mmCIF file of C-alpha atoms in Angstrom:
data_model
loop_
_atom_site.group_PDB
_atom_site.id
_atom_site.type_symbol
_atom_site.label_atom_id
_atom_site.label_comp_id
_atom_site.label_asym_id
_atom_site.label_seq_id
_atom_site.Cartn_x
_atom_site.Cartn_y
_atom_site.Cartn_z
ATOM 1 C CA UNK A 766 31.094 -24.272 19.550
ATOM 2 C CA UNK A 767 28.161 -26.707 19.489
ATOM 3 C CA UNK A 768 24.921 -25.200 18.217
ATOM 4 C CA UNK A 769 21.722 -25.397 20.218
ATOM 5 C CA UNK A 770 18.631 -26.890 18.611
ATOM 6 C CA UNK A 771 17.063 -23.429 18.222
ATOM 7 C CA UNK A 772 20.248 -22.063 16.631
ATOM 8 C CA UNK A 773 20.401 -24.948 14.177
ATOM 9 C CA UNK A 774 16.812 -24.392 13.080
ATOM 10 C CA UNK A 775 17.163 -20.634 12.735
ATOM 11 C CA UNK A 776 20.378 -21.170 10.768
ATOM 12 C CA UNK A 777 18.537 -23.441 8.349
ATOM 13 C CA UNK A 778 15.868 -20.788 7.909
ATOM 14 C CA UNK A 779 18.484 -18.179 7.068
ATOM 15 C CA UNK A 780 20.067 -20.440 4.476
ATOM 16 C CA UNK A 781 16.778 -21.218 2.758
ATOM 17 C CA UNK A 782 14.844 -17.943 2.951
ATOM 18 C CA UNK A 783 16.643 -15.887 0.313
ATOM 19 C CA UNK A 784 16.662 -18.588 -2.402
ATOM 20 C CA UNK A 785 12.922 -19.163 -1.812
ATOM 21 C CA UNK A 786 12.221 -15.453 -2.375
ATOM 22 C CA UNK A 787 14.168 -15.550 -5.611
ATOM 23 C CA UNK A 788 12.297 -18.665 -6.721
ATOM 24 C CA UNK A 789 8.939 -16.833 -6.466
ATOM 25 C CA UNK A 790 10.280 -14.035 -8.627
ATOM 26 C CA UNK A 791 11.353 -16.327 -11.452
ATOM 27 C CA UNK A 792 9.145 -17.548 -14.296
ATOM 28 C CA UNK A 793 11.041 -20.810 -14.753
ATOM 29 C CA UNK A 794 10.279 -23.671 -12.360
ATOM 30 C CA UNK A 795 12.844 -24.173 -9.625
ATOM 31 C CA UNK A 796 13.949 -27.540 -8.253
ATOM 32 C CA UNK A 797 15.098 -27.187 -4.639
ATOM 33 C CA UNK A 798 17.664 -29.593 -3.201
ATOM 34 C CA UNK A 799 18.337 -29.856 0.525
ATOM 35 C CA UNK A 800 21.656 -31.301 1.717
ATOM 36 C CA UNK A 801 21.440 -32.159 5.411
ATOM 37 C CA UNK A 802 24.342 -33.749 7.261
ATOM 38 C CA UNK A 803 26.828 -33.417 10.111
ATOM 39 C CA UNK A 804 28.727 -30.154 9.682
ATOM 40 C CA UNK A 805 30.037 -29.722 13.223
ATOM 41 C CA UNK A 806 30.401 -33.179 14.807
ATOM 42 C CA UNK A 807 32.198 -36.522 14.414
ATOM 43 C CA UNK A 808 31.147 -37.053 10.772
ATOM 44 C CA UNK A 809 31.906 -33.563 9.502
ATOM 45 C CA UNK A 810 34.962 -34.612 7.513
ATOM 46 C CA UNK A 811 33.274 -37.562 5.817
ATOM 47 C CA UNK A 812 30.163 -35.640 4.719
ATOM 48 C CA UNK A 813 29.911 -31.976 5.834
ATOM 49 C CA UNK A 814 30.986 -29.138 3.523
ATOM 50 C CA UNK A 815 32.595 -31.409 0.924
ATOM 51 C CA UNK A 816 29.272 -33.207 0.484
ATOM 52 C CA UNK A 817 27.550 -29.886 -0.179
ATOM 53 C CA UNK A 818 30.272 -28.917 -2.678
ATOM 54 C CA UNK A 819 29.775 -32.195 -4.584
ATOM 55 C CA UNK A 820 26.038 -31.549 -4.875
ATOM 56 C CA UNK A 821 26.693 -28.060 -6.228
ATOM 57 C CA UNK A 822 29.228 -29.470 -8.692
ATOM 58 C CA UNK A 823 26.572 -31.762 -10.163
ATOM 59 C CA UNK A 824 24.122 -28.870 -10.473
ATOM 60 C CA UNK A 825 26.781 -26.799 -12.246
ATOM 61 C CA UNK A 826 27.544 -29.590 -14.698
ATOM 62 C CA UNK A 827 23.934 -30.554 -15.440
ATOM 63 C CA UNK A 828 23.251 -27.598 -17.786
ATOM 64 C CA UNK A 829 19.737 -28.641 -18.795
ATOM 65 C CA UNK A 830 17.179 -26.150 -19.994
ATOM 66 C CA UNK A 831 13.667 -25.722 -18.704
ATOM 67 C CA UNK A 832 14.212 -25.329 -14.957
ATOM 68 C CA UNK A 833 16.593 -23.849 -12.420
ATOM 69 C CA UNK A 834 18.139 -25.564 -9.400
ATOM 70 C CA UNK A 835 18.918 -24.253 -5.906
ATOM 71 C CA UNK A 836 20.847 -26.013 -3.154
ATOM 72 C CA UNK A 837 20.189 -25.495 0.569
ATOM 73 C CA UNK A 838 22.295 -26.992 3.354
ATOM 74 C CA UNK A 839 21.977 -27.494 7.112
ATOM 75 C CA UNK A 840 23.594 -29.248 10.071
ATOM 76 C CA UNK A 841 21.337 -31.684 11.947
ATOM 77 C CA UNK A 842 23.984 -32.394 14.644
ATOM 78 C CA UNK A 843 23.185 -36.140 14.285
ATOM 79 C CA UNK A 844 19.845 -35.594 16.032
ATOM 80 C CA UNK A 845 16.720 -36.947 14.324
ATOM 81 C CA UNK A 846 14.397 -34.356 15.886
ATOM 82 C CA UNK A 847 16.504 -31.515 14.481
ATOM 83 C CA UNK A 848 16.713 -33.276 11.106
ATOM 84 C CA UNK A 849 12.926 -33.633 10.897
ATOM 85 C CA UNK A 850 12.314 -30.036 12.043
ATOM 86 C CA UNK A 851 14.648 -28.690 9.367
ATOM 87 C CA UNK A 852 13.256 -31.058 6.737
ATOM 88 C CA UNK A 853 9.650 -30.124 7.521
ATOM 89 C CA UNK A 854 10.490 -26.419 7.395
ATOM 90 C CA UNK A 855 12.314 -26.860 4.089
ATOM 91 C CA UNK A 856 9.388 -28.709 2.518
ATOM 92 C CA UNK A 857 6.549 -26.611 3.932
ATOM 93 C CA UNK A 858 8.088 -23.147 3.693
ATOM 94 C CA UNK A 859 10.860 -23.334 1.105
ATOM 95 C CA UNK A 860 9.498 -25.847 -1.389
ATOM 96 C CA UNK A 861 12.363 -28.333 -1.101
ATOM 97 C CA UNK A 862 11.774 -31.292 -3.443
ATOM 98 C CA UNK A 863 14.559 -33.667 -2.417
ATOM 99 C CA UNK A 864 16.597 -34.173 0.749
ATOM 100 C CA UNK A 865 19.915 -35.983 0.523
ATOM 101 C CA UNK A 866 23.073 -37.015 2.396
ATOM 102 C CA UNK A 867 21.543 -37.545 5.878
ATOM 103 C CA UNK A 868 24.542 -39.151 7.710
ATOM 104 C CA UNK A 869 23.241 -40.621 11.005
ATOM 105 C CA UNK A 870 20.888 -43.579 10.491
ATOM 106 C CA UNK A 871 18.417 -42.207 13.034
ATOM 107 C CA UNK A 872 18.182 -38.965 11.056
ATOM 108 C CA UNK A 873 17.780 -40.802 7.735
ATOM 109 C CA UNK A 874 15.006 -43.049 9.063
ATOM 110 C CA UNK A 875 13.137 -40.071 10.515
ATOM 111 C CA UNK A 876 13.494 -38.130 7.256
ATOM 112 C CA UNK A 877 12.316 -41.155 5.263
ATOM 113 C CA UNK A 878 9.019 -41.072 7.138
ATOM 114 C CA UNK A 879 8.712 -37.323 6.607
ATOM 115 C CA UNK A 880 9.421 -37.515 2.861
ATOM 116 C CA UNK A 881 6.916 -40.330 2.448
ATOM 117 C CA UNK A 882 4.310 -38.264 4.328
ATOM 118 C CA UNK A 883 5.016 -35.180 2.201
ATOM 119 C CA UNK A 884 5.582 -37.152 -1.043
ATOM 120 C CA UNK A 885 9.100 -35.793 -1.535
ATOM 121 C CA UNK A 886 12.340 -37.609 -2.414
ATOM 122 C CA UNK A 887 14.944 -38.831 0.088
ATOM 123 C CA UNK A 888 18.401 -40.107 -0.936
ATOM 124 C CA UNK A 889 20.756 -41.008 1.923
ATOM 125 C CA UNK A 890 24.340 -41.090 0.650
ATOM 126 C CA UNK A 891 26.345 -41.003 3.887
ATOM 127 C CA UNK A 892 23.967 -43.279 5.837
ATOM 128 C CA UNK A 893 25.214 -46.828 6.234
ATOM 129 C CA UNK A 894 22.381 -48.983 7.620
ATOM 130 C CA UNK A 895 21.100 -51.540 5.123
ATOM 131 C CA UNK A 896 17.662 -51.172 6.737
ATOM 132 C CA UNK A 897 17.096 -48.160 4.437
ATOM 133 C CA UNK A 898 16.341 -50.590 1.589
ATOM 134 C CA UNK A 899 15.129 -53.353 3.890
ATOM 135 C CA UNK A 900 12.323 -53.167 6.412
ATOM 136 C CA UNK A 901 12.443 -49.331 6.342
ATOM 137 C CA UNK A 902 12.241 -48.908 2.551
ATOM 138 C CA UNK A 903 9.674 -46.498 1.103
ATOM 139 C CA UNK A 904 8.523 -45.599 -2.430
ATOM 140 C CA UNK A 905 10.074 -42.159 -1.892
ATOM 141 C CA UNK A 906 13.589 -43.310 -0.903
ATOM 142 C CA UNK A 907 16.741 -44.425 -2.690
ATOM 143 C CA UNK A 908 19.956 -45.489 -0.934
ATOM 144 C CA UNK A 909 23.180 -44.422 -2.678
ATOM 145 C CA UNK A 910 26.924 -45.151 -2.422
ATOM 146 C CA UNK A 911 27.202 -47.906 0.244
ATOM 147 C CA UNK A 912 25.541 -49.754 3.110
ATOM 148 C CA UNK A 913 26.411 -52.069 5.983
ATOM 149 C CA UNK A 914 25.678 -55.238 3.999
ATOM 150 C CA UNK A 915 27.983 -54.139 1.173
ATOM 151 C CA UNK A 916 30.795 -53.211 3.542
ATOM 152 C CA UNK A 917 30.453 -56.433 5.507
ATOM 153 C CA UNK A 918 30.492 -58.600 2.392
ATOM 154 C CA UNK A 919 33.358 -56.830 0.646
ATOM 155 C CA UNK A 920 35.624 -56.604 3.692
ATOM 156 C CA UNK A 921 34.430 -59.268 6.123
ATOM 157 C CA UNK A 922 33.932 -62.121 3.679
ATOM 158 C CA UNK A 923 37.180 -61.398 1.823
ATOM 159 C CA UNK A 924 39.290 -61.386 4.976
ATOM 160 C CA UNK A 925 37.926 -64.749 6.127
ATOM 161 C CA UNK A 926 38.799 -66.263 2.739
ATOM 162 C CA UNK A 927 42.304 -64.821 3.125
ATOM 163 C CA UNK A 928 42.794 -66.616 6.458
ATOM 164 C CA UNK A 929 41.297 -64.144 8.940
ATOM 165 C CA UNK A 930 38.836 -66.692 10.291
ATOM 166 C CA UNK A 931 38.474 -65.445 13.874
ATOM 167 C CA UNK A 932 37.208 -61.978 14.767
ATOM 168 C CA UNK A 933 36.770 -59.628 17.689
ATOM 169 C CA UNK A 934 34.359 -56.798 16.903
ATOM 170 C CA UNK A 935 33.936 -53.335 18.414
ATOM 171 C CA UNK A 936 30.915 -51.215 17.491
ATOM 172 C CA UNK A 937 28.953 -48.104 18.632
ATOM 173 C CA UNK A 938 25.709 -48.664 20.518
ATOM 174 C CA UNK A 939 23.239 -47.199 18.023
ATOM 175 C CA UNK A 940 21.379 -48.344 14.893
ATOM 176 C CA UNK A 941 24.249 -47.972 12.407
ATOM 177 C CA UNK A 942 26.829 -49.790 14.531
ATOM 178 C CA UNK A 943 24.431 -52.556 15.483
ATOM 179 C CA UNK A 944 23.432 -53.142 11.836
ATOM 180 C CA UNK A 945 27.050 -53.180 10.684
ATOM 181 C CA UNK A 946 28.125 -55.585 13.432
ATOM 182 C CA UNK A 947 25.180 -57.846 12.591
ATOM 183 C CA UNK A 948 25.921 -57.871 8.857
ATOM 184 C CA UNK A 949 29.659 -58.394 9.341
ATOM 185 C CA UNK A 950 29.129 -61.269 11.786
ATOM 186 C CA UNK A 951 26.809 -62.874 9.230
ATOM 187 C CA UNK A 952 29.456 -62.838 6.505
ATOM 188 C CA UNK A 953 32.245 -63.955 8.792
ATOM 189 C CA UNK A 954 30.289 -67.014 9.953
ATOM 190 C CA UNK A 955 28.867 -67.720 6.472
ATOM 191 C CA UNK A 956 32.433 -67.893 5.149
ATOM 192 C CA UNK A 957 33.410 -70.368 7.860
ATOM 193 C CA UNK A 958 34.863 -67.936 10.402
ATOM 194 C CA UNK A 959 34.007 -67.294 14.039
ATOM 195 C CA UNK A 960 33.257 -64.166 16.051
ATOM 196 C CA UNK A 961 35.064 -64.681 19.357
ATOM 197 C CA UNK A 962 33.714 -61.534 20.945
ATOM 198 C CA UNK A 963 31.815 -58.326 20.255
ATOM 199 C CA UNK A 964 31.505 -55.240 22.424
ATOM 200 C CA UNK A 965 29.412 -52.109 22.042
ATOM 201 C CA UNK A 966 30.739 -48.760 23.228
ATOM 202 C CA UNK A 967 28.772 -45.626 24.178
ATOM 203 C CA UNK A 968 28.447 -43.186 21.277
ATOM 204 C CA UNK A 969 29.429 -40.360 21.067
ATOM 205 C CA UNK A 970 30.919 -40.313 24.557
ATOM 206 C CA UNK A 971 33.790 -42.743 23.902
ATOM 207 C CA UNK A 972 37.174 -41.390 22.826
ATOM 208 C CA UNK A 973 39.439 -43.769 24.775
ATOM 209 C CA UNK A 974 39.276 -47.318 23.380
ATOM 210 C CA UNK A 975 42.033 -48.817 25.518
ATOM 211 C CA UNK A 976 39.678 -51.135 27.443
ATOM 212 C CA UNK A 977 38.143 -52.497 24.250
ATOM 213 C CA UNK A 978 41.542 -52.929 22.596
ATOM 214 C CA UNK A 979 42.916 -54.875 25.557
ATOM 215 C CA UNK A 980 39.937 -57.259 25.370
ATOM 216 C CA UNK A 981 40.388 -57.642 21.619
ATOM 217 C CA UNK A 982 44.064 -58.475 21.941
ATOM 218 C CA UNK A 983 43.454 -60.991 24.728
ATOM 219 C CA UNK A 984 40.668 -62.722 22.762
ATOM 220 C CA UNK A 985 43.131 -64.524 20.518
ATOM 221 C CA UNK A 986 41.231 -63.413 17.409
ATOM 222 C CA UNK A 987 43.132 -62.918 14.177
ATOM 223 C CA UNK A 988 41.098 -59.887 13.049
ATOM 224 C CA UNK A 989 40.026 -56.746 14.853
ATOM 225 C CA UNK A 990 36.843 -55.592 13.108
ATOM 226 C CA UNK A 991 35.826 -52.020 13.894
ATOM 227 C CA UNK A 992 32.230 -51.054 13.076
ATOM 228 C CA UNK A 993 32.273 -47.348 13.947
ATOM 229 C CA UNK A 994 32.859 -44.373 11.670
ATOM 230 C CA UNK A 995 34.115 -40.797 11.559
ATOM 231 C CA UNK A 996 36.322 -39.595 14.397
ATOM 232 C CA UNK A 997 35.932 -42.970 16.137
ATOM 233 C CA UNK A 998 37.877 -44.642 13.328
ATOM 234 C CA UNK A 999 40.697 -42.139 13.665
ATOM 235 C CA UNK A 1000 40.861 -42.534 17.447
ATOM 236 C CA UNK A 1001 40.770 -46.319 17.611
ATOM 237 C CA UNK A 1002 43.283 -46.929 14.810
ATOM 238 C CA UNK A 1003 45.758 -44.470 16.326
ATOM 239 C CA UNK A 1004 45.329 -46.150 19.711
ATOM 240 C CA UNK A 1005 45.596 -49.620 18.159
ATOM 241 C CA UNK A 1006 48.937 -48.596 16.662
ATOM 242 C CA UNK A 1007 50.126 -47.392 20.084
ATOM 243 C CA UNK A 1008 49.096 -50.740 21.594
ATOM 244 C CA UNK A 1009 50.909 -52.656 18.847
ATOM 245 C CA UNK A 1010 47.688 -54.436 17.858
ATOM 246 C CA UNK A 1011 48.832 -54.915 14.270
ATOM 247 C CA UNK A 1012 51.637 -57.192 15.473
ATOM 248 C CA UNK A 1013 49.128 -59.874 16.471
ATOM 249 C CA UNK A 1014 45.921 -58.968 14.614
ATOM 250 C CA UNK A 1015 44.852 -57.794 11.183
ATOM 251 C CA UNK A 1016 42.824 -54.585 11.383
ATOM 252 C CA UNK A 1017 39.655 -54.162 9.318
ATOM 253 C CA UNK A 1018 37.604 -50.979 9.378
ATOM 254 C CA UNK A 1019 34.134 -51.809 8.156
ATOM 255 C CA UNK A 1020 33.238 -48.218 7.206
ATOM 256 C CA UNK A 1021 36.256 -46.064 6.490
ATOM 257 C CA UNK A 1022 37.092 -43.210 4.173
ATOM 258 C CA UNK A 1023 40.127 -41.538 2.666
ATOM 259 C CA UNK A 1024 39.670 -38.636 5.092
ATOM 260 C CA UNK A 1025 40.000 -41.050 8.013
ATOM 261 C CA UNK A 1026 43.198 -42.587 6.658
ATOM 262 C CA UNK A 1027 44.708 -39.168 5.978
ATOM 263 C CA UNK A 1028 43.908 -38.082 9.552
ATOM 264 C CA UNK A 1029 45.383 -41.256 11.029
ATOM 265 C CA UNK A 1030 48.523 -41.109 8.886
ATOM 266 C CA UNK A 1031 50.024 -43.947 6.859
ATOM 267 C CA UNK A 1032 52.514 -44.815 9.566
ATOM 268 C CA UNK A 1033 49.683 -45.957 11.851
ATOM 269 C CA UNK A 1034 47.105 -46.986 9.222
ATOM 270 C CA UNK A 1035 49.323 -48.989 6.844
ATOM 271 C CA UNK A 1036 47.991 -52.468 6.083
ATOM 272 C CA UNK A 1037 44.460 -51.661 7.220
ATOM 273 C CA UNK A 1038 41.719 -53.124 5.023
ATOM 274 C CA UNK A 1039 38.549 -51.265 4.053
ATOM 275 C CA UNK A 1040 36.051 -51.029 1.203
ATOM 276 C CA UNK A 1041 34.777 -48.051 -0.745
ATOM 277 C CA UNK A 1042 32.662 -47.755 -3.880
ATOM 278 C CA UNK A 1043 34.616 -44.694 -5.059
ATOM 279 C CA UNK A 1044 38.274 -43.652 -4.925
ATOM 280 C CA UNK A 1045 39.723 -40.646 -6.690
ATOM 281 C CA UNK A 1046 42.586 -42.573 -8.318
ATOM 282 C CA UNK A 1047 40.554 -45.586 -9.450
ATOM 283 C CA UNK A 1048 40.344 -44.786 -13.178
ATOM 284 C CA UNK A 1049 40.385 -41.949 -15.706
ATOM 285 C CA UNK A 1050 36.798 -40.916 -14.938
ATOM 286 C CA UNK A 1051 37.337 -40.662 -11.166
ATOM 287 C CA UNK A 1052 40.537 -38.705 -11.731
ATOM 288 C CA UNK A 1053 38.641 -36.344 -14.042
ATOM 289 C CA UNK A 1054 35.988 -35.711 -11.376
ATOM 290 C CA UNK A 1055 38.637 -35.092 -8.733
ATOM 291 C CA UNK A 1056 40.362 -32.568 -10.988
ATOM 292 C CA UNK A 1057 37.079 -30.642 -11.378
ATOM 293 C CA UNK A 1058 36.074 -30.671 -7.702
ATOM 294 C CA UNK A 1059 39.543 -30.153 -6.206
ATOM 295 C CA UNK A 1060 39.624 -26.326 -6.356
ATOM 296 C CA UNK A 1061 36.345 -26.217 -4.378
ATOM 297 C CA UNK A 1062 37.178 -28.463 -1.415
ATOM 298 C CA UNK A 1063 39.757 -28.799 1.319
ATOM 299 C CA UNK A 1064 39.111 -32.492 1.956
ATOM 300 C CA UNK A 1065 39.017 -34.639 -1.176
ATOM 301 C CA UNK A 1066 35.722 -36.535 -1.603
ATOM 302 C CA UNK A 1067 35.304 -40.152 -0.585
ATOM 303 C CA UNK A 1068 32.391 -42.396 -1.527
ATOM 304 C CA UNK A 1069 29.649 -40.711 0.530
ATOM 305 C CA UNK A 1070 30.419 -37.230 -0.799
ATOM 306 C CA UNK A 1071 30.892 -38.543 -4.340
ATOM 307 C CA UNK A 1072 27.462 -40.086 -3.837
ATOM 308 C CA UNK A 1073 25.989 -36.579 -3.543
ATOM 309 C CA UNK A 1074 27.405 -35.697 -6.954
ATOM 310 C CA UNK A 1075 26.200 -38.947 -8.493
ATOM 311 C CA UNK A 1076 22.657 -38.951 -7.104
ATOM 312 C CA UNK A 1077 22.147 -35.255 -7.864
ATOM 313 C CA UNK A 1078 23.031 -35.790 -11.525
ATOM 314 C CA UNK A 1079 20.704 -38.777 -11.826
ATOM 315 C CA UNK A 1080 17.871 -37.009 -10.024
ATOM 316 C CA UNK A 1081 18.133 -33.989 -12.316
ATOM 317 C CA UNK A 1082 18.114 -36.266 -15.381
ATOM 318 C CA UNK A 1083 14.885 -37.828 -14.080
ATOM 319 C CA UNK A 1084 13.369 -34.380 -13.491
ATOM 320 C CA UNK A 1085 14.247 -33.413 -17.047
ATOM 321 C CA UNK A 1086 12.705 -36.622 -18.404
ATOM 322 C CA UNK A 1087 9.364 -36.210 -16.602
ATOM 323 C CA UNK A 1088 9.185 -32.418 -16.407
ATOM 324 C CA UNK A 1089 9.944 -30.194 -13.428
ATOM 325 C CA UNK A 1090 6.277 -29.567 -12.581
ATOM 326 C CA UNK A 1091 5.533 -33.293 -12.400
ATOM 327 C CA UNK A 1092 8.666 -33.969 -10.348
ATOM 328 C CA UNK A 1093 7.785 -31.243 -7.846
ATOM 329 C CA UNK A 1094 4.240 -32.580 -7.511
ATOM 330 C CA UNK A 1095 5.063 -36.251 -6.951
ATOM 331 C CA UNK A 1096 8.219 -37.486 -5.229
ATOM 332 C CA UNK A 1097 7.242 -41.161 -5.481
ATOM 333 C CA UNK A 1098 6.759 -40.805 -9.243
ATOM 334 C CA UNK A 1099 10.179 -39.145 -9.470
ATOM 335 C CA UNK A 1100 11.777 -42.067 -7.628
ATOM 336 C CA UNK A 1101 9.981 -44.466 -9.987
ATOM 337 C CA UNK A 1102 11.403 -42.524 -12.946
ATOM 338 C CA UNK A 1103 14.906 -42.725 -11.458
ATOM 339 C CA UNK A 1104 14.545 -46.499 -11.132
ATOM 340 C CA UNK A 1105 13.617 -46.792 -14.830
ATOM 341 C CA UNK A 1106 16.789 -45.025 -15.983
ATOM 342 C CA UNK A 1107 20.297 -46.548 -15.906
ATOM 343 C CA UNK A 1108 22.804 -44.601 -13.835
ATOM 344 C CA UNK A 1109 26.180 -43.457 -15.153
ATOM 345 C CA UNK A 1110 28.612 -40.808 -13.934
ATOM 346 C CA UNK A 1111 32.328 -40.200 -13.473
ATOM 347 C CA UNK A 1112 32.368 -41.297 -9.817
ATOM 348 C CA UNK A 1113 30.630 -44.695 -9.946
ATOM 349 C CA UNK A 1114 30.406 -45.534 -13.644
ATOM 350 C CA UNK A 1115 27.413 -47.483 -14.993
ATOM 351 C CA UNK A 1116 24.835 -48.860 -12.572
ATOM 352 C CA UNK A 1117 21.133 -49.084 -11.835
ATOM 353 C CA UNK A 1118 18.546 -48.653 -9.075
ATOM 354 C CA UNK A 1119 16.645 -51.746 -7.944
ATOM 355 C CA UNK A 1120 12.995 -52.054 -6.940
ATOM 356 C CA UNK A 1121 13.889 -51.668 -3.250
ATOM 357 C CA UNK A 1122 15.678 -48.369 -3.917
ATOM 358 C CA UNK A 1123 19.186 -49.799 -3.663
ATOM 359 C CA UNK A 1124 21.560 -48.123 -6.127
ATOM 360 C CA UNK A 1125 24.084 -50.744 -7.214
ATOM 361 C CA UNK A 1126 27.598 -50.512 -8.629
ATOM 362 C CA UNK A 1127 30.951 -52.301 -8.094
ATOM 363 C CA UNK A 1128 32.641 -52.213 -4.689
ATOM 364 C CA UNK A 1129 36.400 -52.145 -4.148
ATOM 365 C CA UNK A 1130 38.499 -53.667 -1.385
ATOM 366 C CA UNK A 1131 41.557 -51.572 -0.570
ATOM 367 C CA UNK A 1132 44.651 -51.929 1.566
ATOM 368 C CA UNK A 1133 46.185 -48.780 3.006
ATOM 369 C CA UNK A 1134 49.616 -48.106 1.553
ATOM 370 C CA UNK A 1135 52.876 -47.996 3.427
ATOM 371 C CA UNK A 1136 54.422 -44.514 3.681
ATOM 372 C CA UNK A 1137 57.106 -45.585 1.201
ATOM 373 C CA UNK A 1138 54.449 -46.495 -1.392
ATOM 374 C CA UNK A 1139 52.603 -43.166 -1.337
ATOM 375 C CA UNK A 1140 53.500 -40.528 -3.902
ATOM 376 C CA UNK A 1141 51.451 -37.631 -2.504
ATOM 377 C CA UNK A 1142 49.159 -36.620 0.366
ATOM 378 C CA UNK A 1143 45.982 -38.319 -0.899
ATOM 379 C CA UNK A 1144 47.703 -41.356 -2.471
ATOM 380 C CA UNK A 1145 46.440 -43.726 0.230
ATOM 381 C CA UNK A 1146 45.058 -46.971 -1.213
ATOM 382 C CA UNK A 1147 46.068 -49.931 -3.305
ATOM 383 C CA UNK A 1148 43.278 -51.969 -4.883
ATOM 384 C CA UNK A 1149 43.290 -55.636 -3.854
ATOM 385 C CA UNK A 1150 39.823 -56.839 -4.843
ATOM 386 C CA UNK A 1151 36.575 -55.964 -6.622
ATOM 387 C CA UNK A 1152 33.028 -57.189 -5.992
ATOM 388 C CA UNK A 1153 30.837 -56.878 -9.126
ATOM 389 C CA UNK A 1154 27.759 -54.671 -8.867
ATOM 390 C CA UNK A 1155 25.223 -57.507 -8.976
ATOM 391 C CA UNK A 1156 27.012 -59.365 -6.169
ATOM 392 C CA UNK A 1157 27.943 -56.461 -3.910
ATOM 393 C CA UNK A 1158 24.595 -55.724 -2.278
ATOM 394 C CA UNK A 1159 21.996 -57.746 -0.404
ATOM 395 C CA UNK A 1160 19.720 -59.873 -2.625
ATOM 396 C CA UNK A 1161 16.236 -58.488 -3.089
ATOM 397 C CA UNK A 1162 14.716 -61.613 -1.562
ATOM 398 C CA UNK A 1163 16.599 -61.122 1.727
ATOM 399 C CA UNK A 1164 15.804 -57.487 2.448
ATOM 400 C CA UNK A 1165 12.180 -57.641 3.635
ATOM 401 C CA UNK A 1166 11.371 -54.471 1.674
ATOM 402 C CA UNK A 1167 7.576 -54.294 1.303
ATOM 403 C CA UNK A 1168 7.978 -52.864 -2.229
ATOM 404 C CA UNK A 1169 9.536 -56.086 -3.508
ATOM 405 C CA UNK A 1170 7.264 -58.879 -4.718
ATOM 406 C CA UNK A 1171 9.091 -62.237 -4.468
#
């Protein structure tokens, strides 16, 4: 059942009210974290409850003295007005110090303005638009895990170099899809390829992609580049398999996750290319994190949800370094402290946060395994390429972030 706006807001109040009461009764300072994302719509699987669980895992592991930590969560239904209403209520009435996850670009951009106004911290982890650290950057925001530029460079540029020099692109008609299509087209053409066609589809109304797939197949392009996310990825890849698209085109999903591939099934998804900055079976550290989080989730984390774990740990380290009272009083100063400190955790390994708020780390290009290559349910990827951290994200000089002096 889809919640009404009033129900969503009252639900957020119920989640936050009891912890706030407890906070007033405690002598130790309390840092309040708000995880807001899609918990009932098309992006539920790729952020939703697993994203909340990853945040709580980081809090559990932090174990620092001097302050306590509480985690609130809410569903914004991918609507920026609901996101801002919940965020404002959290900050004004519950003392929330940081809002993270965010999902839909429209929600993240609206929350960025709110957190700047209220001098709190915002860290989108499941938001893709590279505008977060570009023209929309703020001194109170950091962008974690991935963005459209990173995805376009890792997947789009690599496929052109491998011979996929002509593309047909399908994308949703809102800020995220438009940014991803723009960034991917840039890398395709910069590498010497051509975009033979691009078509936007109505979001979230579209579930039948047959018309778009017929146009893609008839375009003569070598690569079908899909710039949607969530349930749209599952629907279009299943339908592409039914149409036999893979017989004449390579399929590249510009933002895809392990949850998507598992839902599609290896029979239909095999051979698909996609990039992520985290995968559970990448190395000993990622496998260790997966072992710890596994009893607490139904869907294993992908990069956006792992981003919640990673950014929560780093944020709490910054709070410890500057003192909880100072962190609660000044979100911009907390973000500045986070930028001073190198990042390191089991999901992303070593990294850093740039002046524009972009958190950087290596990015991995994967190919989906054939059914015969998979050893268990979540054994989905084989690594075929790596983009080093310093090369994976947009150069500071190209982002138009007003915080960057070039």
